[in-house]
Amino acid sequence: MKVLKFGGTSVGTAENILQVKRIVESQTEDVVLVVSALGGVTDMLIKTSEQALAGDEIYLEQLNAIGEKHLEVIDQIIPEDKKELLTGKIRQLLNDLSNIYRGVYLIEELSQRTSNIIASYGERMSSYIVAMVLGDVPRLDARKFIKTNFSYGKNVVDFEQTDALIRKTLAETNGLVVVPGFIASNEKGETTTLGRGGSDYTAAIIAAAMQASVLEIWTDVDGFMTADPRVIKKAYPIAKLSYAEAMELSHFGAKVIYPPTIFPVLQKEIPIVIKNTMNADSPGTLISSEKVSGKDKAIKGISSINDTCLVTMQGIGMVGVIGINHRLFQALANANVSVFLVSQASSENSTTFAIKNEDAESADQAIRKEFAKEIARGDINNITIEKELATIAIVGENMKKTPGIAGKLFNTMGRNGVNVIACAQGASELNISFVIKLSSVRKALNVIHESFFLSENKELNLFLVGVGTVGSDFLKQLAKQQSELLTNSHLRITLVGAANSKKYILDRDGIEISQVPALLANSENQNTLENFKEAIIDMNLYNSVFVDCTASDGVAALYKDLLDNNIHVVTANKVAASSSFENYSELKEVARKRGVKFLFETNVGAGLPIISTINSLIKSGDKIQKLEAVLSGTLNFIFNTLSEKIPLSKAILMAKEAGYSEPDPRIDLSGIDVIRKVVILSRESGYSIEQSDVIMKPFIPAACFKGSLDDFWKEVATLDEQFEAERKVLESQGKRWKFVGTLDNGKASVELRKVDQGHPFYDLEGSNNIILLTTERYNEYPMMIRGYGAGA
Ligand code: ADP
Ligand code: ASP
Ligand code: MG
């Protein structure tokens, strides 16, 4: 014999009920079929009670909706000749229910007993419908054989009586029978319930009493998943679980199975299979006493409880005092407070435990009463209550055999900026539980899921600001490389945010790269930078990377907060790395502390590997003694382009149009751009210098830079003639202009130099950059890096 339980969604619609019929008809053994109320009906019944209790007539509408829901299903699937009979039965039940509600409404009083009776109607009605759909098969009233006693504020199943009654009742039937889940009765014959989700329990109780071959729980997901599929999209069904693992997971909020369900069948070693009614062919999850194999993953699943309140009782007077914890937990039990996590440091000066938020008040009172004397004496000096928290548990029998799980877990949390407030691991090593801020649950679940289940692929969530020349090209590159990176580097990069100077867009599910311009154009989010930053931090995604492709001071000013929130920063924008040394060092320090990256390789020499090379030399013990470089692609291009036909002003315009220059070419022409680069290289070489320390000989008169950009273009044209004259002289001497930045023994300078033929800089073409590094190791012949140094 088998017991099959179908949940609310499985019997929620006419179509699904027909699917149930198909599944039941394909069975070869006798079946006890346990049904829940039609999906959502228990909630509706409870809500209607509340409305009636509040004296709100709106309850009638709700009640009507409940009736309609059932009658509609009947209309759709019950054969004509049976419709009247069944409709009559349901109408009679609805009528009784309506009278009960009317009583509640008039008296404005709702006892536990009445609540139970009301809640029972969901399963009573659904079981009549399902029994009829299956061909008018026998329907048993669970209240006749599932018996409860009231103990510690709860209905507890009286197994001795119940088991006997089940066996007796079922002995009188054969073939298929339908039983309403969730409902029971007490010794006085009053209707009781087994708690929300309790139909699973009904099924388990029957399966155990009858020594069924299997208990099948049919629901709306493909089995017990690695995590709650509503939070973790990449969660997948777990093929096998031990009873202990399933128990831990369900107790910790994985809703797929009602926690008490496992116990009765575990004792009889009856396997549980979780299956999807809407996808009956998928194998589902098998929960059994089968030994967990050594090959299984150390962690089977993750679950979480959002409703967490942490209470800490602290006091020097607690140290070494025997019986404190006994009294504490006794007091909590007397106050009916259930504790689901306990943590006590070995110093014994504080005990922390987690309870539901709604129990906070009772817990506080109970402790203060129990320890009134100790509090008055100052032995206990602090009782703190923290809300807005969540508890996460990772579960797996193989954790016992695998060292390093806790290390990996907490390391992953730390790297993503999730602070662990309390934690507990039982000596059974089956479960590690820890408490974090409620706002971080989604992120924590995601990173844990990624690092323990999907280690195949590393996920990066990318935010881009600036979609001009560099930003757009970056997006193109990203679009082109995404699949390559996934296949060969197991790296999945998802663009989750983008901004231009006016607007921003965000989507945690990923933004289609080709849609970025259109989405930005249509976005309603104005970008004040500050709000974009806040929105990114609020999204609280794991492995977040912020990419700056602007040249903006405002964007550079966001880095510190981003890094502080464990968001990596990768920037083409030189402003931050060349700002005050104090700011530069602070950013590096914050990044180091938070374990995230602050990278700015493209600040100097565009795509040339200059900064990373210097970093590697220094890390391996070399010392940069001298550095000489042509670092402005724009200036090199301009001086290479000057000719009889192309005057200075025209060459500048060409550099701008080619995308080499900064958006404002004055930054290049004034030498500021090169100063910034020299500063960055000097700092990376180990010197703490400021921009003002760089000695600079201007080659364009300061007057040119005084006015607006328009003024600049006019002013600079007046220099054309003089530059052409000088150029001719230079040409006749066989020399060329190169704008050179130097760092020599910690002293930095930039100047327009006239270099002779034969000098390594002389032949530097177009917008190329060149850098000569003289180090302790590359001494006689400096290291040379040369190539395109500007543009996207
Ligand atoms: P039923 O109405 O069939 O009893 P429930 O709503 O009680 O179904 O349980 C199934 C739901 O549990 C799924 O739809 C899913 O959203 C949720 N759930 C939470 N955690 C998990 C998990 N780890 N695996 C599967 N489902 C889960
Ligand atoms: N109908 C009840 C509830 O919604 C029992 C169940 O579905 O398991 O809680
Ligand atoms: Mg359920």
XYZ file of C-alpha atoms in Angstrom, residues 79-514:
436
model
C -19.530 14.509 -15.015
C -23.037 15.913 -15.472
C -24.790 13.038 -13.731
C -22.743 13.534 -10.544
C -22.701 17.310 -10.512
C -25.902 17.830 -8.629
C -25.042 15.405 -5.894
C -21.628 16.930 -5.293
C -22.749 20.524 -5.687
C -25.445 19.832 -3.127
C -22.883 18.457 -0.672
C -20.524 21.420 -1.142
C -23.358 23.936 -0.868
C -24.410 22.337 2.369
C -20.863 22.653 3.736
C -20.674 26.263 2.543
C -23.964 26.937 4.210
C -22.730 25.571 7.542
C -19.552 27.576 7.162
C -21.554 30.679 6.442
C -23.553 30.179 9.651
C -20.380 29.819 11.667
C -18.963 33.019 10.168
C -22.222 34.820 10.844
C -21.894 33.817 14.485
C -18.345 35.127 14.628
C -19.437 38.327 12.904
C -22.331 38.935 15.290
C -20.620 38.027 18.511
C -17.225 39.335 17.403
C -15.578 36.452 19.150
C -13.435 33.692 17.724
C -12.299 30.834 19.926
C -9.518 28.421 19.013
C -12.176 25.770 18.696
C -14.169 27.790 16.186
C -11.010 28.658 14.257
C -10.204 24.988 13.932
C -13.678 24.170 12.697
C -13.495 26.935 10.117
C -10.050 25.845 8.870
C -11.261 22.261 8.506
C -13.709 23.170 5.738
C -10.949 23.540 3.142
C -9.858 19.908 3.316
C -13.376 18.667 3.823
C -14.565 20.274 0.613
C -11.492 19.378 -1.454
C -11.682 15.735 -0.380
C -15.301 15.444 -1.557
C -14.345 16.913 -4.935
C -11.286 14.727 -5.448
C -13.129 11.558 -4.361
C -15.819 12.300 -6.921
C -13.339 13.064 -9.720
C -11.694 9.715 -9.078
C -15.010 7.981 -9.682
C -16.927 8.462 -6.479
C -14.383 6.477 -4.459
C -14.777 6.145 -0.687
C -13.884 9.206 1.333
C -12.912 8.844 4.960
C -13.191 11.580 7.569
C -9.755 11.945 9.136
C -11.341 13.352 12.295
C -12.599 9.872 13.068
C -9.114 8.373 13.302
C -6.510 11.061 13.818
C -6.646 11.981 17.480
C -4.897 14.835 19.222
C -4.248 15.937 22.785
C -3.578 19.495 23.815
C -0.149 19.934 25.317
C 2.164 22.958 25.666
C -0.183 25.115 23.601
C -0.290 22.682 20.713
C -2.324 19.801 19.386
C -0.149 16.733 19.666
C -1.033 13.491 17.940
C -1.941 10.640 20.248
C -0.194 7.951 18.255
C -1.360 4.995 20.269
C -5.035 5.705 19.674
C -4.520 7.082 16.192
C -2.521 4.136 14.869
C -5.086 1.667 16.131
C -7.980 3.648 14.691
C -6.286 4.020 11.311
C -5.617 0.312 11.072
C -9.163 -0.495 12.078
C -10.711 2.000 9.647
C -8.567 1.049 6.688
C -9.007 -2.661 7.285
C -12.621 -2.117 6.338
C -11.744 -0.605 2.949
C -9.824 -1.752 -0.048
C -8.509 -0.165 -3.226
C -8.437 3.587 -3.358
C -9.650 5.848 -0.556
C -9.501 9.626 -0.192
C -8.673 11.301 3.118
C -8.697 15.012 3.911
C -5.341 16.108 5.295
C -4.689 18.603 8.089
C -7.762 17.844 10.209
C -8.145 15.749 13.325
C -10.201 15.692 16.498
C -9.542 15.641 20.243
C -10.804 13.408 22.996
C -14.002 15.481 23.233
C -14.625 14.902 19.556
C -13.952 18.553 18.723
C -12.296 19.360 15.379
C -8.593 20.172 15.638
C -5.863 20.759 13.057
C -2.282 19.584 12.711
C -0.831 23.031 11.988
C -0.236 24.894 8.734
C 1.077 22.543 6.082
C -0.236 19.680 8.196
C -1.598 17.544 5.344
C 1.898 16.170 4.859
C 1.763 15.042 8.464
C -1.619 13.349 8.014
C -0.153 11.363 5.146
C 2.915 10.399 7.165
C 0.849 9.284 10.137
C -1.256 7.022 7.915
C 1.785 5.699 6.062
C 3.468 4.793 9.348
C 0.393 3.159 10.861
C -0.177 1.083 7.749
C 3.495 0.310 7.135
C 3.038 1.691 3.622
C 5.650 0.839 0.999
C 6.223 4.531 0.323
C 4.961 7.976 1.209
C 4.733 10.191 -1.855
C 4.386 13.924 -1.362
C 3.163 15.478 -4.604
C 3.702 19.199 -4.854
C 4.530 21.963 -7.338
C 8.330 21.639 -7.568
C 10.583 18.903 -8.924
C 11.557 17.741 -5.464
C 13.518 18.964 -2.513
C 15.716 21.648 -3.992
C 19.214 22.723 -2.979
C 17.630 25.993 -1.842
C 14.308 27.776 -1.929
C 13.645 28.059 -5.670
C 11.803 31.326 -5.175
C 15.047 32.930 -3.972
C 17.697 30.942 -5.820
C 16.832 30.573 -9.460
C 19.619 28.087 -10.001
C 18.474 25.759 -7.239
C 18.062 22.212 -8.497
C 16.370 19.093 -7.129
C 18.354 16.893 -4.760
C 18.182 13.246 -5.856
C 18.577 11.690 -2.410
C 18.451 12.832 1.177
C 18.760 11.020 4.461
C 15.892 11.438 6.934
C 18.184 13.498 9.133
C 19.114 15.826 6.305
C 15.495 16.276 5.256
C 14.521 16.946 8.850
C 17.209 19.590 9.290
C 16.307 21.305 6.042
C 12.581 21.358 6.641
C 12.960 22.514 10.209
C 14.966 25.349 8.843
C 12.326 26.789 6.648
C 12.447 24.694 3.467
C 8.711 24.684 3.107
C 8.465 21.763 0.728
C 7.718 19.356 3.557
C 6.079 20.026 6.908
C 8.779 19.240 9.507
C 6.884 16.772 11.756
C 6.162 14.645 8.666
C 9.467 12.834 8.730
C 9.416 11.459 12.228
C 6.610 8.840 11.972
C 7.911 7.356 8.720
C 11.555 7.472 9.789
C 10.789 5.118 12.681
C 9.298 2.608 10.264
C 11.947 3.258 7.629
C 9.298 4.095 5.056
C 10.846 6.064 2.185
C 9.438 9.468 1.255
C 9.433 10.601 -2.350
C 8.791 14.229 -3.241
C 7.368 14.617 -6.724
C 5.970 17.301 -8.984
C 2.311 16.845 -9.933
C 2.799 19.032 -12.972
C 5.927 17.157 -14.053
C 5.272 13.598 -12.979
C 8.094 12.108 -15.021
C 10.886 13.911 -13.243
C 12.451 11.614 -10.641
C 11.920 13.879 -7.625
C 13.705 13.430 -4.309
C 14.028 10.199 -2.376
C 14.289 10.556 1.378
C 15.273 7.288 2.990
C 17.512 5.509 5.447
C 19.978 4.732 2.679
C 23.523 5.544 3.833
C 24.829 8.812 2.491
C 27.579 7.941 0.069
C 31.041 9.340 0.466
C 30.754 10.724 -3.027
C 27.822 12.944 -2.139
C 28.432 16.645 -1.827
C 29.322 17.759 1.693
C 26.362 20.067 1.678
C 22.999 18.896 0.432
C 20.893 21.976 0.856
C 20.533 25.438 2.309
C 17.521 26.881 4.005
C 16.672 29.975 5.908
C 14.301 31.407 8.442
C 13.589 35.047 7.883
C 11.696 35.513 11.113
C 14.616 35.671 13.539
C 15.120 37.577 16.747
C 18.344 37.213 18.667
C 18.402 37.508 22.450
C 21.639 37.811 24.362
C 21.916 37.570 28.106
C 25.226 38.801 29.371
C 26.947 39.190 32.670
C 30.222 38.533 34.393
C 28.229 36.940 37.224
C 27.192 34.132 34.875
C 30.690 32.762 34.484
C 31.009 29.319 36.011
C 27.613 29.466 37.731
C 25.953 26.099 37.381
C 22.342 25.945 36.326
C 22.025 29.342 34.624
C 21.220 27.835 31.263
C 18.864 25.344 32.817
C 16.900 28.155 34.424
C 17.034 30.236 31.261
C 15.596 27.577 28.994
C 13.089 26.417 31.581
C 11.798 29.968 31.881
C 11.527 30.212 28.089
C 9.710 26.884 27.874
C 7.264 27.979 30.569
C 6.585 31.098 28.553
C 5.946 28.911 25.504
C 8.906 30.364 23.629
C 10.575 28.035 21.194
C 14.329 28.457 20.733
C 15.856 27.348 17.445
C 19.505 28.303 17.777
C 21.750 28.599 20.793
C 25.272 29.876 21.035
C 27.382 30.297 24.110
C 30.980 31.393 24.138
C 33.301 29.244 26.211
C 33.939 32.208 28.498
C 30.345 31.597 29.632
C 29.726 35.278 30.139
C 26.952 35.412 27.607
C 24.331 33.142 26.122
C 22.702 34.001 22.825
C 19.653 32.329 21.353
C 17.342 32.799 18.397
C 13.563 32.891 18.602
C 10.704 34.171 16.449
C 10.149 37.920 16.484
C 6.674 37.511 17.933
C 8.171 35.777 20.980
C 10.587 38.593 21.797
C 8.360 40.274 24.348
C 7.493 37.066 26.233
C 11.117 35.962 26.225
C 12.290 39.284 27.607
C 9.711 39.201 30.381
C 10.396 35.580 31.230
C 14.141 36.180 31.560
C 13.761 39.355 33.573
C 11.426 37.592 35.957
C 13.555 34.477 36.338
C 16.777 36.430 36.825
C 15.374 39.421 38.717
C 17.811 38.891 41.577
C 20.856 38.484 39.387
C 19.890 41.579 37.421
C 19.410 43.590 40.598
C 22.821 42.437 41.857
C 24.441 43.290 38.539
C 25.530 39.690 37.913
C 23.577 39.927 34.719
C 24.079 43.354 33.291
C 22.701 43.193 29.831
C 19.828 41.608 27.968
C 19.770 42.654 24.340
C 17.134 41.894 21.761
C 17.921 42.274 18.091
C 15.297 42.005 15.362
C 15.297 42.254 11.543
C 17.507 39.187 11.344
C 17.486 35.883 9.515
C 18.991 32.480 10.176
C 20.599 30.403 7.471
C 21.429 26.732 7.765
C 23.595 24.582 5.555
C 22.888 20.908 5.885
C 24.606 17.688 4.859
C 25.711 14.468 6.511
C 29.018 14.507 4.696
C 30.058 17.693 6.453
C 31.281 15.372 9.218
C 33.910 13.958 6.964
C 34.902 17.159 5.240
C 37.118 19.646 7.033
C 37.053 23.257 5.926
C 33.339 23.654 5.294
C 32.844 26.231 8.021
C 35.988 28.002 6.860
C 34.753 28.195 3.310
C 31.313 29.273 4.435
C 32.434 32.142 6.620
C 35.120 33.193 4.199
C 32.517 33.455 1.456
C 30.303 35.522 3.736
C 33.164 37.815 4.671
C 34.285 38.427 1.138
C 30.790 39.499 0.259
C 30.433 41.792 3.221
C 27.847 39.690 5.062
C 28.414 39.968 8.781
C 27.773 36.808 10.787
C 26.157 37.821 14.074
C 25.909 34.418 15.750
C 26.522 30.872 14.704
C 26.089 27.328 15.904
C 27.193 23.932 14.749
C 25.942 20.907 16.580
C 28.403 18.155 17.394
C 26.503 15.964 14.919
C 28.045 18.234 12.273
C 24.950 17.868 10.165
C 24.008 21.492 10.214
C 25.821 24.793 10.508
C 23.457 27.621 11.310
C 24.203 31.292 11.525
C 22.375 34.554 11.978
C 22.744 37.568 9.693
C 20.885 40.777 8.895
C 17.574 40.154 7.175
C 18.573 42.475 4.335
C 21.467 40.176 3.421
C 19.583 36.890 3.148
C 19.190 36.847 -0.602
C 22.836 37.666 -1.127
C 24.018 35.140 1.440
C 21.895 32.352 -0.013
C 23.154 33.167 -3.474
C 26.826 33.163 -2.599
C 26.549 30.003 -0.564
C 24.638 28.328 -3.343
C 27.230 29.430 -5.824
C 30.221 28.390 -3.800
C 28.910 25.029 -2.607
C 26.714 23.866 -5.458
C 27.730 25.658 -8.589
C 31.463 25.874 -8.061
C 31.715 25.033 -11.748
C 30.998 28.631 -12.644
C 32.028 31.798 -10.926
C 29.407 34.500 -11.222
C 30.166 38.176 -11.556
C 27.514 40.870 -11.321
C 28.663 43.857 -13.252
C 27.660 47.526 -13.061
C 28.905 49.862 -15.747
C 28.939 53.622 -15.570
C 29.785 55.554 -18.738
C 28.720 54.342 -22.144
C 30.780 56.719 -24.274
C 33.693 55.640 -26.444
C 35.354 53.395 -23.883
C 32.170 52.157 -22.189
C 30.478 51.188 -25.465
C 33.538 49.395 -26.667
C 33.795 47.600 -23.372
C 30.196 46.419 -23.744
C 30.924 45.167 -27.246
C 33.919 43.263 -25.974
C 31.897 41.841 -23.111
C 29.067 40.713 -25.393
C 31.590 39.015 -27.617
C 33.448 37.300 -24.784
C 30.594 36.269 -22.497
C 30.136 32.764 -23.850
C 33.851 32.239 -24.338
C 34.520 33.159 -20.701
C 31.770 30.863 -19.535
C 33.027 27.876 -21.478
C 36.735 28.272 -20.999
C 37.081 30.176 -17.751
C 33.827 29.113 -16.065
C 33.120 32.738 -15.498
C 29.623 34.064 -15.961
C 29.523 37.825 -16.242
C 26.074 39.308 -15.943
C 25.504 42.973 -16.613
C 23.124 44.006 -13.847
C 23.360 47.780 -14.052
C 24.378 50.545 -16.426
C 24.396 54.324 -16.294
C 25.209 57.257 -18.474
C 25.483 60.813 -17.217
C 21.702 61.202 -17.132
C 20.036 57.935 -16.290
C 20.588 54.479 -14.938
C 19.071 51.029 -15.286
C 19.245 48.017 -12.976
C 18.119 44.441 -13.332
C 19.322 41.688 -11.013
C 18.331 39.104 -13.623
C 20.706 40.556 -16.188
C 20.521 43.209 -18.883
C 20.767 42.240 -22.543
C 23.868 44.139 -23.639
C 22.537 45.153 -27.031
